Amino acid sequence: MGFFAKLKQGLQRTKQLLQTDIRDLFKTGEILDEAKLEEFEARLIRTDMGVAASSQIVGELRTKYLGRTLVVADVWSTVKETLKTILRGNDDVTWDPDRPLSPLKFSEGKPTVILVTGVNGTGKTTSIAKISKLLTSQGKSVMLAAGDTFRAAAVEQLTLWSQRLGCAIVTRPSGTDPASVAYSGCDEALKAGVDVLIIDTAGRLHNQANLMKELEKIRNVIGKKVPGAPHECLLVIDATTGQNGLNQAEHFGKAANCTGIVLAKLDGTAKGGVTVAIRQRMGIPVKYVGVGEQIDDLELFNPDRFVDALFDDA
Ligand SMILES: Nc1nc2c(ncn2[C@@H]2O[C@H](COP(=O)(O)OP(=O)(O)OP(=O)(O)O)[C@@H](O)[C@H]2O)c(=O)[nH]1
Ligand SMILES: [Mg+2]
């Protein structure tokens, strides 16, 4: 199954709800009244897009069509356009499907340092492998640093990926201070002249003060070694976590100064509409979406394509 097909599968339920609701509620030739708008808003919220996005969409419909004779196609395109606007945000990001690296900010010098963080088990290590694959396929040289020294298995997992990818990796025995691994990573990356260094970290919660401090220490250490590092701090979010996970992510993103989101496991949820809520709540762009456990199951997030997948009947 291709990436787009997998993405669509993950959006199946949201898509069905949305399309059925629009079909049921809005009939061409009828007058759009407030009751209908309120009912639509209630249903939108049930698609996991979140309250803010739902009310923004309904607000657009109200402004344009309240008290007027409806044309379903107009409702359809207004909903689509509003969703695209929300998903694009005010991001200073180039969404170019032909350039899957475009949403990453590369530094002028080498290496660009990408720090990858998030709650336990969200898909950080796997996403690092997938991003490395994208980067190498576009001619960038990549080095990994196994900054999750908490579990021995974590180092092994990343080492295995590096072997499959054929890229260099910096590891230290488990228990080593992660900041020291990150430092060594920068050191080796500078010496080798690689384009990108990606640093894995152990999963943690935003309210674990000592672990958040550890993340801060990593940032400080690498910032001293490589100017401007980390150039990207990616927060990996598990798309299958509900509202609670989203609250957590919001705190995490702020506490760790994250610059972008990797939304993993979009294939594992029927409620891909949560992507909209995530974009709106987090205030930072979703840069990549993951739709499986394999190395190729990652692609840059494209707001237009995403919305088209939500509405496309094919
Ligand atoms: N279905 C699906 N599974 C995924 C995806 N990304 C990661 N996984 C799986 O999720 C599980 C956890 O992935 P990891 O990459 O180890 O997650 P992590 O955040 O590094 O975990 P910790 O280091 O323990 O915090 C693994 O079984 C992955 O194969 C995805 O996009 N889709
Ligand atoms: Mg991991």
mmCIF file of N, CA and C in Angstrom, residues 19 21-30 61 65 69-79:
data_model
loop_
_atom_site.group_PDB
_atom_site.id
_atom_site.type_symbol
_atom_site.label_atom_id
_atom_site.label_comp_id
_atom_site.label_asym_id
_atom_site.label_seq_id
_atom_site.Cartn_x
_atom_site.Cartn_y
_atom_site.Cartn_z
ATOM 1 N N GLN A 19 -18.085 13.662 5.973
ATOM 2 C CA GLN A 19 -18.856 13.631 4.736
ATOM 3 C C GLN A 19 -20.326 13.352 5.002
ATOM 4 N N ASP A 21 -21.978 14.006 7.753
ATOM 5 C CA ASP A 21 -22.569 15.165 8.405
ATOM 6 C C ASP A 21 -22.890 16.270 7.417
ATOM 7 N N ILE A 22 -21.967 16.508 6.539
ATOM 8 C CA ILE A 22 -22.214 17.572 5.574
ATOM 9 C C ILE A 22 -23.401 17.199 4.679
ATOM 10 N N ARG A 23 -23.418 15.926 4.282
ATOM 11 C CA ARG A 23 -24.523 15.455 3.425
ATOM 12 C C ARG A 23 -25.873 15.550 4.142
ATOM 13 N N ASP A 24 -25.877 15.127 5.438
ATOM 14 C CA ASP A 24 -27.132 15.093 6.196
ATOM 15 C C ASP A 24 -27.657 16.479 6.521
ATOM 16 N N LEU A 25 -26.731 17.351 6.873
ATOM 17 C CA LEU A 25 -27.157 18.628 7.438
ATOM 18 C C LEU A 25 -27.426 19.700 6.405
ATOM 19 N N PHE A 26 -26.615 19.676 5.375
ATOM 20 C CA PHE A 26 -26.717 20.782 4.428
ATOM 21 C C PHE A 26 -27.310 20.319 3.105
ATOM 22 N N LYS A 27 -28.445 20.902 2.763
ATOM 23 C CA LYS A 27 -29.085 20.531 1.497
ATOM 24 C C LYS A 27 -29.143 21.761 0.596
ATOM 25 N N THR A 28 -28.693 21.553 -0.612
ATOM 26 C CA THR A 28 -28.725 22.650 -1.563
ATOM 27 C C THR A 28 -30.154 23.186 -1.701
ATOM 28 N N GLY A 29 -30.308 24.493 -1.635
ATOM 29 C CA GLY A 29 -31.616 25.115 -1.797
ATOM 30 C C GLY A 29 -32.248 25.514 -0.482
ATOM 31 N N GLU A 30 -31.789 24.898 0.649
ATOM 32 C CA GLU A 30 -32.331 25.281 1.955
ATOM 33 C C GLU A 30 -31.625 26.534 2.475
ATOM 34 N N LEU A 61 -18.462 29.478 8.017
ATOM 35 C CA LEU A 61 -19.749 29.193 7.353
ATOM 36 C C LEU A 61 -20.784 30.243 7.745
ATOM 37 N N TYR A 65 -22.503 32.316 4.892
ATOM 38 C CA TYR A 65 -23.769 31.777 4.374
ATOM 39 C C TYR A 65 -24.982 31.875 5.282
ATOM 40 N N THR A 69 -29.373 31.033 0.899
ATOM 41 C CA THR A 69 -29.695 29.741 0.311
ATOM 42 C C THR A 69 -28.405 28.949 0.085
ATOM 43 N N LEU A 70 -28.432 27.701 0.562
ATOM 44 C CA LEU A 70 -27.209 26.901 0.546
ATOM 45 C C LEU A 70 -26.896 26.249 -0.787
ATOM 46 N N VAL A 71 -25.614 26.159 -1.067
ATOM 47 C CA VAL A 71 -25.128 25.304 -2.135
ATOM 48 C C VAL A 71 -24.120 24.374 -1.469
ATOM 49 N N VAL A 72 -24.399 23.089 -1.451
ATOM 50 C CA VAL A 72 -23.556 22.157 -0.689
ATOM 51 C C VAL A 72 -22.083 22.245 -1.098
ATOM 52 N N ALA A 73 -21.852 22.408 -2.386
ATOM 53 C CA ALA A 73 -20.462 22.481 -2.855
ATOM 54 C C ALA A 73 -19.717 23.652 -2.222
ATOM 55 N N ASP A 74 -20.446 24.746 -1.932
ATOM 56 C CA ASP A 74 -19.809 25.905 -1.300
ATOM 57 C C ASP A 74 -19.436 25.600 0.152
ATOM 58 N N VAL A 75 -20.347 24.900 0.839
ATOM 59 C CA VAL A 75 -20.069 24.501 2.222
ATOM 60 C C VAL A 75 -18.809 23.635 2.230
ATOM 61 N N TRP A 76 -18.815 22.693 1.344
ATOM 62 C CA TRP A 76 -17.708 21.754 1.192
ATOM 63 C C TRP A 76 -16.381 22.499 1.021
ATOM 64 N N SER A 77 -16.368 23.435 0.084
ATOM 65 C CA SER A 77 -15.086 24.090 -0.194
ATOM 66 C C SER A 77 -14.690 25.051 0.930
ATOM 67 N N THR A 78 -15.681 25.633 1.616
ATOM 68 C CA THR A 78 -15.336 26.501 2.752
ATOM 69 C C THR A 78 -14.711 25.669 3.883
ATOM 70 N N VAL A 79 -15.283 24.507 4.148
ATOM 71 C CA VAL A 79 -14.735 23.632 5.198
ATOM 72 C C VAL A 79 -13.307 23.235 4.830
#
